[in-house]
Amino acid sequence: MDEYSLRTCLADLPIPDIQHFKITGSTNDIAMAWSETDAADSSLVVADTQTTGRGRLGRRWITISGAALAFSLLLRPTPAEIGHPGLFSALGGLAVCQALKDDFNLDAEIKWPNDVLIKRRKVCGILTEAVWQGSHLSSLVLGIGINIASSSVPPDKELLYPATSIEQELGRTVELLQILHSVLQSFFMWRPHLAEPVFFQAWEKHLAFLGEWVQVKTGFTSSQEDTDGQVVGISSNGNLRLRSASGEELQVTVGDVILRPVH
Ligand code: BT5
């Protein structure tokens, strides 16, 4: 990707400034450092490849140059948004789902809290990180990685969950920049609706495993505390709502969702 095409392609979107790297550690790190300056809301960092791309809990995110998208939006939350930092990953997920539907008629789903799946394989990972000044939330960095070409899909030994790419699902090549534009365009379309009923309706419409029995790994330690239940929906603060075998409703605030293994 060259910087001129990037700027030209995104010129119609409300993005005040762009930093583009052929190679960098993590676009989230660049955006977080940028947020310490007077960088404006919706500034964008894009990289062709990342050497230390990351997921949640210090996990690694792999970005293959020319085959994948890796970008981060620096967001200065408005007073209306500031109370909902936990909903931005879903906003990113919704933007990706909508772009894939509008451009390619691909049906994608959001695996709570932060993955986008096509046919139950991960095509996109999202990491939202907050920058605090004392107790004030000064910015949010919304990082999105999308597998475009087949060569972007890491080998199985690197994966916790099966992965795919847009080209693998479509069976033809696609333009990286076109997808970046579509995702950002739908992000800006959805952003004013964050936390509105229509936002939760759209999230639930795209929610993976709705009505199915899942296991949510919430422990992250050797003594995993798993929560089992049937997926009911999303709560107004972005928690995953489950119904237990005894019919009780549970809410999960953090974790990794898998279909419940059959014993
Ligand atoms: C995520 O975390 O999926 C969030 C990934 C966010 C990446 C973007 S790229 C731009 C920005 N800059 C960054 O440094 N990060 C953001 P999590 O749910 O914890 O999943 C991480 C797991 O996904 C890893 O442990 C691997 O199993 C798997 N993985 C790594 N690279 C992958 C890829 N390219 N495609 C599919 N799965 C991958």
PDB file of C-alpha atoms and ligand atoms in Angstrom:
ATOM      1  CA  MET A   1       0.000   0.000   0.000  1.00  0.00           C
ATOM      2  CA  ASP A   2       1.415   3.406  -0.803  1.00  0.00           C
ATOM      3  CA  GLU A   3       0.648   6.497   1.209  1.00  0.00           C
ATOM      4  CA  TYR A   4      -0.703   8.510  -1.726  1.00  0.00           C
ATOM      5  CA  SER A   5      -3.328   5.870  -2.627  1.00  0.00           C
ATOM      6  CA  LEU A   6      -4.230   5.511   1.042  1.00  0.00           C
ATOM      7  CA  ARG A   7      -4.858   9.241   1.476  1.00  0.00           C
ATOM      8  CA  THR A   8      -6.709   9.502  -1.840  1.00  0.00           C
ATOM      9  CA  CYS A   9      -8.903   6.524  -1.085  1.00  0.00           C
ATOM     10  CA  LEU A  10      -9.928   7.832   2.358  1.00  0.00           C
ATOM     11  CA  ALA A  11     -10.218  11.522   1.360  1.00  0.00           C
ATOM     12  CA  ASP A  12     -14.032  11.555   1.577  1.00  0.00           C
ATOM     13  CA  LEU A  13     -14.088  10.296   5.197  1.00  0.00           C
ATOM     14  CA  PRO A  14     -13.905  12.494   8.322  1.00  0.00           C
ATOM     15  CA  ILE A  15     -10.312  11.489   9.122  1.00  0.00           C
ATOM     16  CA  PRO A  16      -8.213  14.537  10.059  1.00  0.00           C
ATOM     17  CA  ASP A  17      -4.789  12.907   9.804  1.00  0.00           C
ATOM     18  CA  ILE A  18      -3.182   9.600   8.799  1.00  0.00           C
ATOM     19  CA  GLN A  19       0.118   7.943   9.693  1.00  0.00           C
ATOM     20  CA  HIS A  20       1.151   5.074   7.436  1.00  0.00           C
ATOM     21  CA  PHE A  21       3.968   2.609   8.142  1.00  0.00           C
ATOM     22  CA  LYS A  22       5.347  -0.104   5.909  1.00  0.00           C
ATOM     23  CA  ILE A  23       6.379  -1.812   9.136  1.00  0.00           C
ATOM     24  CA  THR A  24       5.818  -0.979  12.775  1.00  0.00           C
ATOM     25  CA  GLY A  25       5.520  -2.687  16.150  1.00  0.00           C
ATOM     26  CA  SER A  26       1.799  -2.179  16.774  1.00  0.00           C
ATOM     27  CA  THR A  27      -0.536   0.438  15.289  1.00  0.00           C
ATOM     28  CA  ASN A  28      -2.237   0.613  18.707  1.00  0.00           C
ATOM     29  CA  ASP A  29       1.062   1.681  20.298  1.00  0.00           C
ATOM     30  CA  ILE A  30       1.564   4.384  17.669  1.00  0.00           C
ATOM     31  CA  ALA A  31      -1.983   5.661  18.162  1.00  0.00           C
ATOM     32  CA  MET A  32      -1.614   5.616  21.957  1.00  0.00           C
ATOM     33  CA  ALA A  33       1.584   7.659  21.747  1.00  0.00           C
ATOM     34  CA  TRP A  34      -0.065   9.988  19.230  1.00  0.00           C
ATOM     35  CA  SER A  35      -2.962  10.527  21.643  1.00  0.00           C
ATOM     36  CA  GLU A  36      -0.517  12.187  24.083  1.00  0.00           C
ATOM     37  CA  THR A  37      -0.169  15.025  21.546  1.00  0.00           C
ATOM     38  CA  ASP A  38      -2.946  17.277  20.262  1.00  0.00           C
ATOM     39  CA  ALA A  39      -3.938  14.690  17.614  1.00  0.00           C
ATOM     40  CA  ALA A  40      -7.609  15.091  16.743  1.00  0.00           C
ATOM     41  CA  ASP A  41     -10.454  12.611  17.071  1.00  0.00           C
ATOM     42  CA  SER A  42     -10.577   9.962  14.318  1.00  0.00           C
ATOM     43  CA  SER A  43      -6.905  10.208  13.380  1.00  0.00           C
ATOM     44  CA  LEU A  44      -5.814   6.957  11.766  1.00  0.00           C
ATOM     45  CA  VAL A  45      -2.709   4.758  11.914  1.00  0.00           C
ATOM     46  CA  VAL A  46      -2.260   2.097   9.208  1.00  0.00           C
ATOM     47  CA  ALA A  47       0.555  -0.443   8.880  1.00  0.00           C
ATOM     48  CA  ASP A  48       1.358  -2.960   6.148  1.00  0.00           C
ATOM     49  CA  THR A  49       2.891  -5.244   8.753  1.00  0.00           C
ATOM     50  CA  GLN A  50       3.340  -5.308  12.530  1.00  0.00           C
ATOM     51  CA  THR A  51       6.216  -6.917  14.367  1.00  0.00           C
ATOM     52  CA  THR A  52       4.484  -6.903  17.782  1.00  0.00           C
ATOM     53  CA  GLY A  53       0.806  -6.799  16.844  1.00  0.00           C
ATOM     54  CA  ARG A  54      -1.204  -7.812  19.863  1.00  0.00           C
ATOM     55  CA  GLY A  55      -4.541  -9.187  20.921  1.00  0.00           C
ATOM     56  CA  ARG A  56      -6.072  -9.322  24.379  1.00  0.00           C
ATOM     57  CA  LEU A  57      -4.132 -10.595  27.406  1.00  0.00           C
ATOM     58  CA  GLY A  58      -0.789 -10.142  25.703  1.00  0.00           C
ATOM     59  CA  ARG A  59      -1.633 -12.550  22.892  1.00  0.00           C
ATOM     60  CA  ARG A  60      -0.013 -12.099  19.511  1.00  0.00           C
ATOM     61  CA  TRP A  61      -1.767 -10.798  16.382  1.00  0.00           C
ATOM     62  CA  ILE A  62      -0.089 -11.696  13.091  1.00  0.00           C
ATOM     63  CA  THR A  63      -0.205  -9.250  10.151  1.00  0.00           C
ATOM     64  CA  ILE A  64       1.302 -10.392   6.861  1.00  0.00           C
ATOM     65  CA  SER A  65       2.464  -7.514   4.648  1.00  0.00           C
ATOM     66  CA  GLY A  66       0.283  -6.877   1.605  1.00  0.00           C
ATOM     67  CA  ALA A  67      -2.136  -9.641   2.628  1.00  0.00           C
ATOM     68  CA  ALA A  68      -3.888  -8.110   5.619  1.00  0.00           C
ATOM     69  CA  LEU A  69      -5.182  -4.856   7.052  1.00  0.00           C
ATOM     70  CA  ALA A  70      -3.945  -3.522  10.392  1.00  0.00           C
ATOM     71  CA  PHE A  71      -5.111  -0.131  11.544  1.00  0.00           C
ATOM     72  CA  SER A  72      -6.002   1.878  14.641  1.00  0.00           C
ATOM     73  CA  LEU A  73      -8.360   4.798  15.080  1.00  0.00           C
ATOM     74  CA  LEU A  74      -7.527   7.336  17.753  1.00  0.00           C
ATOM     75  CA  LEU A  75     -10.837   8.374  19.277  1.00  0.00           C
ATOM     76  CA  ARG A  76     -11.547  11.254  21.639  1.00  0.00           C
ATOM     77  CA  PRO A  77     -14.813  10.079  23.194  1.00  0.00           C
ATOM     78  CA  THR A  78     -17.637  12.622  23.238  1.00  0.00           C
ATOM     79  CA  PRO A  79     -19.508  13.237  26.527  1.00  0.00           C
ATOM     80  CA  ALA A  80     -22.202  10.853  25.266  1.00  0.00           C
ATOM     81  CA  GLU A  81     -19.625   8.137  24.462  1.00  0.00           C
ATOM     82  CA  ILE A  82     -17.431   8.464  27.521  1.00  0.00           C
ATOM     83  CA  GLY A  83     -19.668   6.226  29.630  1.00  0.00           C
ATOM     84  CA  HIS A  84     -19.488   3.375  27.119  1.00  0.00           C
ATOM     85  CA  PRO A  85     -15.824   2.570  26.438  1.00  0.00           C
ATOM     86  CA  GLY A  86     -16.662  -1.155  26.503  1.00  0.00           C
ATOM     87  CA  LEU A  87     -18.915  -0.880  23.457  1.00  0.00           C
ATOM     88  CA  PHE A  88     -16.288   0.318  20.973  1.00  0.00           C
ATOM     89  CA  SER A  89     -14.987  -3.130  20.051  1.00  0.00           C
ATOM     90  CA  ALA A  90     -18.527  -4.113  19.084  1.00  0.00           C
ATOM     91  CA  LEU A  91     -18.835  -0.878  17.107  1.00  0.00           C
ATOM     92  CA  GLY A  92     -15.730  -1.947  15.171  1.00  0.00           C
ATOM     93  CA  GLY A  93     -17.172  -5.447  14.740  1.00  0.00           C
ATOM     94  CA  LEU A  94     -20.430  -4.057  13.425  1.00  0.00           C
ATOM     95  CA  ALA A  95     -18.546  -1.857  10.960  1.00  0.00           C
ATOM     96  CA  VAL A  96     -16.621  -4.884   9.651  1.00  0.00           C
ATOM     97  CA  CYS A  97     -19.790  -7.025   9.373  1.00  0.00           C
ATOM     98  CA  GLN A  98     -21.630  -4.295   7.517  1.00  0.00           C
ATOM     99  CA  ALA A  99     -18.729  -3.656   5.105  1.00  0.00           C
ATOM    100  CA  LEU A 100     -18.474  -7.374   4.289  1.00  0.00           C
ATOM    101  CA  LYS A 101     -22.221  -7.572   3.661  1.00  0.00           C
ATOM    102  CA  ASP A 102     -22.434  -4.377   1.581  1.00  0.00           C
ATOM    103  CA  ASP A 103     -19.352  -5.027  -0.551  1.00  0.00           C
ATOM    104  CA  PHE A 104     -19.349  -8.801  -0.950  1.00  0.00           C
ATOM    105  CA  ASN A 105     -22.676 -10.067   0.364  1.00  0.00           C
ATOM    106  CA  LEU A 106     -20.675 -12.044   2.945  1.00  0.00           C
ATOM    107  CA  ASP A 107     -22.483 -12.888   6.188  1.00  0.00           C
ATOM    108  CA  ALA A 108     -20.180 -12.271   9.118  1.00  0.00           C
ATOM    109  CA  GLU A 109     -20.844 -12.656  12.828  1.00  0.00           C
ATOM    110  CA  ILE A 110     -19.462 -11.057  15.967  1.00  0.00           C
ATOM    111  CA  LYS A 111     -18.026 -13.582  18.405  1.00  0.00           C
ATOM    112  CA  TRP A 112     -18.403 -11.748  21.690  1.00  0.00           C
ATOM    113  CA  PRO A 113     -16.549  -9.682  22.660  1.00  0.00           C
ATOM    114  CA  ASN A 114     -14.157  -8.799  19.861  1.00  0.00           C
ATOM    115  CA  ASP A 115     -13.821 -11.217  16.953  1.00  0.00           C
ATOM    116  CA  VAL A 116     -15.498 -11.263  13.555  1.00  0.00           C
ATOM    117  CA  LEU A 117     -16.173 -14.698  12.088  1.00  0.00           C
ATOM    118  CA  ILE A 118     -17.169 -15.947   8.667  1.00  0.00           C
ATOM    119  CA  LYS A 119     -18.582 -19.470   8.734  1.00  0.00           C
ATOM    120  CA  ARG A 120     -17.297 -19.776  12.303  1.00  0.00           C
ATOM    121  CA  ARG A 121     -13.710 -18.913  11.399  1.00  0.00           C
ATOM    122  CA  LYS A 122     -11.978 -15.780  12.625  1.00  0.00           C
ATOM    123  CA  VAL A 123     -11.393 -13.230   9.877  1.00  0.00           C
ATOM    124  CA  CYS A 124     -10.856 -10.174  12.076  1.00  0.00           C
ATOM    125  CA  GLY A 125      -9.670  -9.338  15.586  1.00  0.00           C
ATOM    126  CA  ILE A 126     -10.362  -6.096  17.420  1.00  0.00           C
ATOM    127  CA  LEU A 127      -8.529  -4.578  20.383  1.00  0.00           C
ATOM    128  CA  THR A 128      -9.762  -1.404  22.089  1.00  0.00           C
ATOM    129  CA  GLU A 129      -7.381   0.217  24.552  1.00  0.00           C
ATOM    130  CA  ALA A 130      -7.974   3.228  26.773  1.00  0.00           C
ATOM    131  CA  VAL A 131      -5.596   6.086  27.542  1.00  0.00           C
ATOM    132  CA  TRP A 132      -6.239   7.681  30.933  1.00  0.00           C
ATOM    133  CA  GLN A 133      -5.065  11.008  32.290  1.00  0.00           C
ATOM    134  CA  GLY A 134      -5.617  10.476  36.005  1.00  0.00           C
ATOM    135  CA  SER A 135      -9.250   9.476  36.249  1.00  0.00           C
ATOM    136  CA  HIS A 136     -10.135  11.100  32.914  1.00  0.00           C
ATOM    137  CA  LEU A 137     -10.483   8.924  29.821  1.00  0.00           C
ATOM    138  CA  SER A 138      -8.494  10.998  27.337  1.00  0.00           C
ATOM    139  CA  SER A 139      -8.755   8.673  24.365  1.00  0.00           C
ATOM    140  CA  LEU A 140      -9.658   5.253  23.096  1.00  0.00           C
ATOM    141  CA  VAL A 141      -7.644   3.409  20.506  1.00  0.00           C
ATOM    142  CA  LEU A 142      -9.672   1.032  18.363  1.00  0.00           C
ATOM    143  CA  GLY A 143      -7.323  -1.421  16.640  1.00  0.00           C
ATOM    144  CA  ILE A 144      -8.622  -3.681  13.884  1.00  0.00           C
ATOM    145  CA  GLY A 145      -6.811  -6.491  12.063  1.00  0.00           C
ATOM    146  CA  ILE A 146      -8.488  -8.142   9.043  1.00  0.00           C
ATOM    147  CA  ASN A 147      -7.239 -11.125   7.049  1.00  0.00           C
ATOM    148  CA  ILE A 148      -7.678 -10.307   3.364  1.00  0.00           C
ATOM    149  CA  ALA A 149      -5.603 -12.715   1.197  1.00  0.00           C
ATOM    150  CA  SER A 150      -5.288 -16.435   1.968  1.00  0.00           C
ATOM    151  CA  SER A 151      -1.619 -15.908   2.837  1.00  0.00           C
ATOM    152  CA  SER A 152      -2.670 -13.710   5.810  1.00  0.00           C
ATOM    153  CA  VAL A 153      -4.022 -16.709   7.728  1.00  0.00           C
ATOM    154  CA  PRO A 154      -1.453 -17.849  10.308  1.00  0.00           C
ATOM    155  CA  PRO A 155      -0.486 -21.516  10.593  1.00  0.00           C
ATOM    156  CA  ASP A 156      -2.736 -23.588  12.855  1.00  0.00           C
ATOM    157  CA  LYS A 157      -0.084 -23.866  15.576  1.00  0.00           C
ATOM    158  CA  GLU A 158      -0.356 -20.081  16.114  1.00  0.00           C
ATOM    159  CA  LEU A 159      -4.136 -20.155  16.497  1.00  0.00           C
ATOM    160  CA  LEU A 160      -6.465 -20.587  19.458  1.00  0.00           C
ATOM    161  CA  TYR A 161      -9.429 -20.577  17.104  1.00  0.00           C
ATOM    162  CA  PRO A 162      -9.815 -21.529  13.404  1.00  0.00           C
ATOM    163  CA  ALA A 163      -9.095 -18.612  11.045  1.00  0.00           C
ATOM    164  CA  THR A 164      -9.961 -17.574   7.516  1.00  0.00           C
ATOM    165  CA  SER A 165      -9.544 -14.658   5.120  1.00  0.00           C
ATOM    166  CA  ILE A 166     -11.939 -12.689   2.933  1.00  0.00           C
ATOM    167  CA  GLU A 167     -10.409 -14.045  -0.270  1.00  0.00           C
ATOM    168  CA  GLN A 168     -10.676 -17.619   0.978  1.00  0.00           C
ATOM    169  CA  GLU A 169     -14.380 -17.109   1.628  1.00  0.00           C
ATOM    170  CA  LEU A 170     -15.060 -15.286  -1.633  1.00  0.00           C
ATOM    171  CA  GLY A 171     -12.854 -17.334  -3.930  1.00  0.00           C
ATOM    172  CA  ARG A 172     -11.450 -14.248  -5.645  1.00  0.00           C
ATOM    173  CA  THR A 173      -9.051 -11.420  -4.960  1.00  0.00           C
ATOM    174  CA  VAL A 174     -10.166  -8.183  -3.347  1.00  0.00           C
ATOM    175  CA  GLU A 175      -8.679  -4.714  -2.876  1.00  0.00           C
ATOM    176  CA  LEU A 176      -7.250  -3.974   0.579  1.00  0.00           C
ATOM    177  CA  LEU A 177      -7.970  -0.269   0.285  1.00  0.00           C
ATOM    178  CA  GLN A 178     -11.565  -0.782  -0.779  1.00  0.00           C
ATOM    179  CA  ILE A 179     -12.205  -2.830   2.364  1.00  0.00           C
ATOM    180  CA  LEU A 180     -10.460  -0.296   4.581  1.00  0.00           C
ATOM    181  CA  HIS A 181     -12.648   2.445   3.117  1.00  0.00           C
ATOM    182  CA  SER A 182     -15.860   0.450   3.586  1.00  0.00           C
ATOM    183  CA  VAL A 183     -15.066  -0.509   7.178  1.00  0.00           C
ATOM    184  CA  LEU A 184     -14.225   3.072   8.124  1.00  0.00           C
ATOM    185  CA  GLN A 185     -17.286   4.399   6.336  1.00  0.00           C
ATOM    186  CA  SER A 186     -19.582   2.049   8.231  1.00  0.00           C
ATOM    187  CA  PHE A 187     -17.730   2.875  11.473  1.00  0.00           C
ATOM    188  CA  PHE A 188     -18.554   6.573  10.997  1.00  0.00           C
ATOM    189  CA  MET A 189     -22.116   5.668  10.090  1.00  0.00           C
ATOM    190  CA  TRP A 190     -22.616   3.587  13.255  1.00  0.00           C
ATOM    191  CA  ARG A 191     -20.675   5.742  15.715  1.00  0.00           C
ATOM    192  CA  PRO A 192     -23.492   8.264  16.460  1.00  0.00           C
ATOM    193  CA  HIS A 193     -25.712   5.299  17.350  1.00  0.00           C
ATOM    194  CA  LEU A 194     -23.391   3.826  19.993  1.00  0.00           C
ATOM    195  CA  ALA A 195     -25.435   2.474  22.930  1.00  0.00           C
ATOM    196  CA  GLU A 196     -28.757   3.279  21.230  1.00  0.00           C
ATOM    197  CA  PRO A 197     -31.352   0.482  20.964  1.00  0.00           C
ATOM    198  CA  VAL A 198     -30.605   0.193  17.227  1.00  0.00           C
ATOM    199  CA  PHE A 199     -26.924  -0.474  18.055  1.00  0.00           C
ATOM    200  CA  PHE A 200     -27.755  -3.362  20.402  1.00  0.00           C
ATOM    201  CA  GLN A 201     -30.298  -4.725  17.921  1.00  0.00           C
ATOM    202  CA  ALA A 202     -27.676  -4.777  15.162  1.00  0.00           C
ATOM    203  CA  TRP A 203     -25.097  -6.342  17.508  1.00  0.00           C
ATOM    204  CA  GLU A 204     -27.513  -9.091  18.536  1.00  0.00           C
ATOM    205  CA  LYS A 205     -28.489  -9.642  14.903  1.00  0.00           C
ATOM    206  CA  HIS A 206     -24.836 -10.390  14.141  1.00  0.00           C
ATOM    207  CA  LEU A 207     -24.082 -12.194  17.407  1.00  0.00           C
ATOM    208  CA  ALA A 208     -22.429 -15.572  16.851  1.00  0.00           C
ATOM    209  CA  PHE A 209     -23.894 -18.595  18.655  1.00  0.00           C
ATOM    210  CA  LEU A 210     -27.220 -16.902  19.511  1.00  0.00           C
ATOM    211  CA  GLY A 211     -29.441 -19.616  21.026  1.00  0.00           C
ATOM    212  CA  GLU A 212     -26.570 -22.118  21.163  1.00  0.00           C
ATOM    213  CA  TRP A 213     -24.877 -23.650  24.199  1.00  0.00           C
ATOM    214  CA  VAL A 214     -21.451 -22.216  24.801  1.00  0.00           C
ATOM    215  CA  GLN A 215     -18.664 -22.285  27.295  1.00  0.00           C
ATOM    216  CA  VAL A 216     -17.023 -18.990  28.233  1.00  0.00           C
ATOM    217  CA  LYS A 217     -13.498 -19.309  29.535  1.00  0.00           C
ATOM    218  CA  THR A 218     -13.283 -16.508  32.049  1.00  0.00           C
ATOM    219  CA  GLY A 219     -10.433 -17.664  34.236  1.00  0.00           C
ATOM    220  CA  PHE A 220      -7.329 -17.273  32.063  1.00  0.00           C
ATOM    221  CA  THR A 221      -5.372 -19.171  34.687  1.00  0.00           C
ATOM    222  CA  SER A 222      -4.643 -22.864  35.034  1.00  0.00           C
ATOM    223  CA  SER A 223      -7.687 -23.169  37.286  1.00  0.00           C
ATOM    224  CA  GLN A 224     -10.083 -22.045  34.533  1.00  0.00           C
ATOM    225  CA  GLU A 225     -13.416 -20.808  35.761  1.00  0.00           C
ATOM    226  CA  ASP A 226     -15.730 -21.641  32.878  1.00  0.00           C
ATOM    227  CA  THR A 227     -19.289 -20.433  32.567  1.00  0.00           C
ATOM    228  CA  ASP A 228     -21.696 -22.575  30.568  1.00  0.00           C
ATOM    229  CA  GLY A 229     -24.972 -21.418  29.122  1.00  0.00           C
ATOM    230  CA  GLN A 230     -27.201 -20.757  26.176  1.00  0.00           C
ATOM    231  CA  VAL A 231     -26.513 -17.414  24.467  1.00  0.00           C
ATOM    232  CA  VAL A 232     -29.458 -15.076  25.011  1.00  0.00           C
ATOM    233  CA  GLY A 233     -28.064 -11.730  23.881  1.00  0.00           C
ATOM    234  CA  ILE A 234     -26.148  -8.635  24.960  1.00  0.00           C
ATOM    235  CA  SER A 235     -26.878  -6.471  28.011  1.00  0.00           C
ATOM    236  CA  SER A 236     -27.027  -2.672  27.855  1.00  0.00           C
ATOM    237  CA  ASN A 237     -23.432  -2.464  29.110  1.00  0.00           C
ATOM    238  CA  GLY A 238     -22.120  -4.941  26.544  1.00  0.00           C
ATOM    239  CA  ASN A 239     -22.011  -8.059  28.733  1.00  0.00           C
ATOM    240  CA  LEU A 240     -22.839 -11.426  27.202  1.00  0.00           C
ATOM    241  CA  ARG A 241     -26.169 -12.749  28.494  1.00  0.00           C
ATOM    242  CA  LEU A 242     -26.437 -16.506  28.992  1.00  0.00           C
ATOM    243  CA  ARG A 243     -29.136 -18.800  30.348  1.00  0.00           C
ATOM    244  CA  SER A 244     -27.861 -21.581  32.554  1.00  0.00           C
ATOM    245  CA  ALA A 245     -29.154 -25.166  32.513  1.00  0.00           C
ATOM    246  CA  SER A 246     -31.310 -24.331  35.573  1.00  0.00           C
ATOM    247  CA  GLY A 247     -32.892 -21.429  33.662  1.00  0.00           C
ATOM    248  CA  GLU A 248     -31.103 -18.682  35.562  1.00  0.00           C
ATOM    249  CA  GLU A 249     -29.801 -15.690  33.562  1.00  0.00           C
ATOM    250  CA  LEU A 250     -26.081 -14.952  33.867  1.00  0.00           C
ATOM    251  CA  GLN A 251     -23.965 -12.113  32.526  1.00  0.00           C
ATOM    252  CA  VAL A 252     -20.331 -12.490  31.546  1.00  0.00           C
ATOM    253  CA  THR A 253     -18.072  -9.428  31.483  1.00  0.00           C
ATOM    254  CA  VAL A 254     -14.903 -10.972  30.062  1.00  0.00           C
ATOM    255  CA  GLY A 255     -13.825 -14.217  28.436  1.00  0.00           C
ATOM    256  CA  ASP A 256     -13.391 -16.356  25.334  1.00  0.00           C
ATOM    257  CA  VAL A 257     -16.484 -18.032  23.924  1.00  0.00           C
ATOM    258  CA  ILE A 258     -16.425 -21.508  22.421  1.00  0.00           C
ATOM    259  CA  LEU A 259     -19.252 -23.819  21.483  1.00  0.00           C
ATOM    260  CA  ARG A 260     -19.810 -26.047  24.492  1.00  0.00           C
ATOM    261  CA  PRO A 261     -17.842 -29.240  24.056  1.00  0.00           C
ATOM    262  CA  VAL A 262     -20.002 -32.372  24.096  1.00  0.00           C
ATOM    263  CA  HIS A 263     -18.977 -34.638  26.972  1.00  0.00           C
TER     264      HIS A 263
HETATM  265  C1  BT5 B   1      -7.681 -10.141  19.030  1.00  0.00           C
HETATM  266  O1  BT5 B   1      -7.280 -10.576  20.260  1.00  0.00           O
HETATM  267  O2  BT5 B   1      -8.203 -10.818  18.179  1.00  0.00           O
HETATM  268  C2  BT5 B   1      -7.374  -8.660  18.772  1.00  0.00           C
HETATM  269  C3  BT5 B   1      -6.486  -8.456  17.589  1.00  0.00           C
HETATM  270  C4  BT5 B   1      -6.326  -6.987  17.274  1.00  0.00           C
HETATM  271  C5  BT5 B   1      -5.337  -6.768  16.177  1.00  0.00           C
HETATM  272  C6  BT5 B   1      -5.245  -5.326  15.769  1.00  0.00           C
HETATM  273  S1  BT5 B   1      -4.286  -5.112  14.340  1.00  0.00           S
HETATM  274  C7  BT5 B   1      -4.245  -3.414  14.566  1.00  0.00           C
HETATM  275  C8  BT5 B   1      -4.068  -3.187  16.042  1.00  0.00           C
HETATM  276  N1  BT5 B   1      -2.674  -3.210  16.444  1.00  0.00           N
HETATM  277  C9  BT5 B   1      -2.432  -4.213  17.323  1.00  0.00           C
HETATM  278  O3  BT5 B   1      -1.322  -4.450  17.845  1.00  0.00           O
HETATM  279  N2  BT5 B   1      -3.563  -4.912  17.538  1.00  0.00           N
HETATM  280  C10 BT5 B   1      -4.670  -4.369  16.802  1.00  0.00           C
HETATM  281  P1  BT5 B   1      -7.629 -12.010  20.876  1.00  0.00           P
HETATM  282  O4  BT5 B   1      -9.122 -12.198  20.912  1.00  0.00           O
HETATM  283  O5  BT5 B   1      -6.905 -12.045  22.176  1.00  0.00           O
HETATM  284  O6  BT5 B   1      -7.063 -13.027  19.847  1.00  0.00           O
HETATM  285  C11 BT5 B   1      -5.698 -13.233  19.681  1.00  0.00           C
HETATM  286  C12 BT5 B   1      -5.534 -14.619  19.065  1.00  0.00           C
HETATM  287  O7  BT5 B   1      -5.918 -14.569  17.682  1.00  0.00           O
HETATM  288  C13 BT5 B   1      -4.107 -15.147  19.035  1.00  0.00           C
HETATM  289  O8  BT5 B   1      -3.776 -15.757  20.240  1.00  0.00           O
HETATM  290  C14 BT5 B   1      -4.144 -16.146  17.867  1.00  0.00           C
HETATM  291  O9  BT5 B   1      -4.698 -17.379  18.289  1.00  0.00           O
HETATM  292  C15 BT5 B   1      -5.176 -15.520  16.939  1.00  0.00           C
HETATM  293  N3  BT5 B   1      -4.565 -14.823  15.784  1.00  0.00           N
HETATM  294  C16 BT5 B   1      -3.399 -14.153  15.695  1.00  0.00           C
HETATM  295  N4  BT5 B   1      -3.237 -13.610  14.485  1.00  0.00           N
HETATM  296  C17 BT5 B   1      -4.333 -13.969  13.773  1.00  0.00           C
HETATM  297  C18 BT5 B   1      -4.766 -13.724  12.439  1.00  0.00           C
HETATM  298  N5  BT5 B   1      -4.065 -12.977  11.578  1.00  0.00           N
HETATM  299  N6  BT5 B   1      -5.963 -14.271  12.058  1.00  0.00           N
HETATM  300  C19 BT5 B   1      -6.710 -15.017  12.897  1.00  0.00           C
HETATM  301  N7  BT5 B   1      -6.361 -15.269  14.170  1.00  0.00           N
HETATM  302  C20 BT5 B   1      -5.187 -14.748  14.597  1.00  0.00           C
END
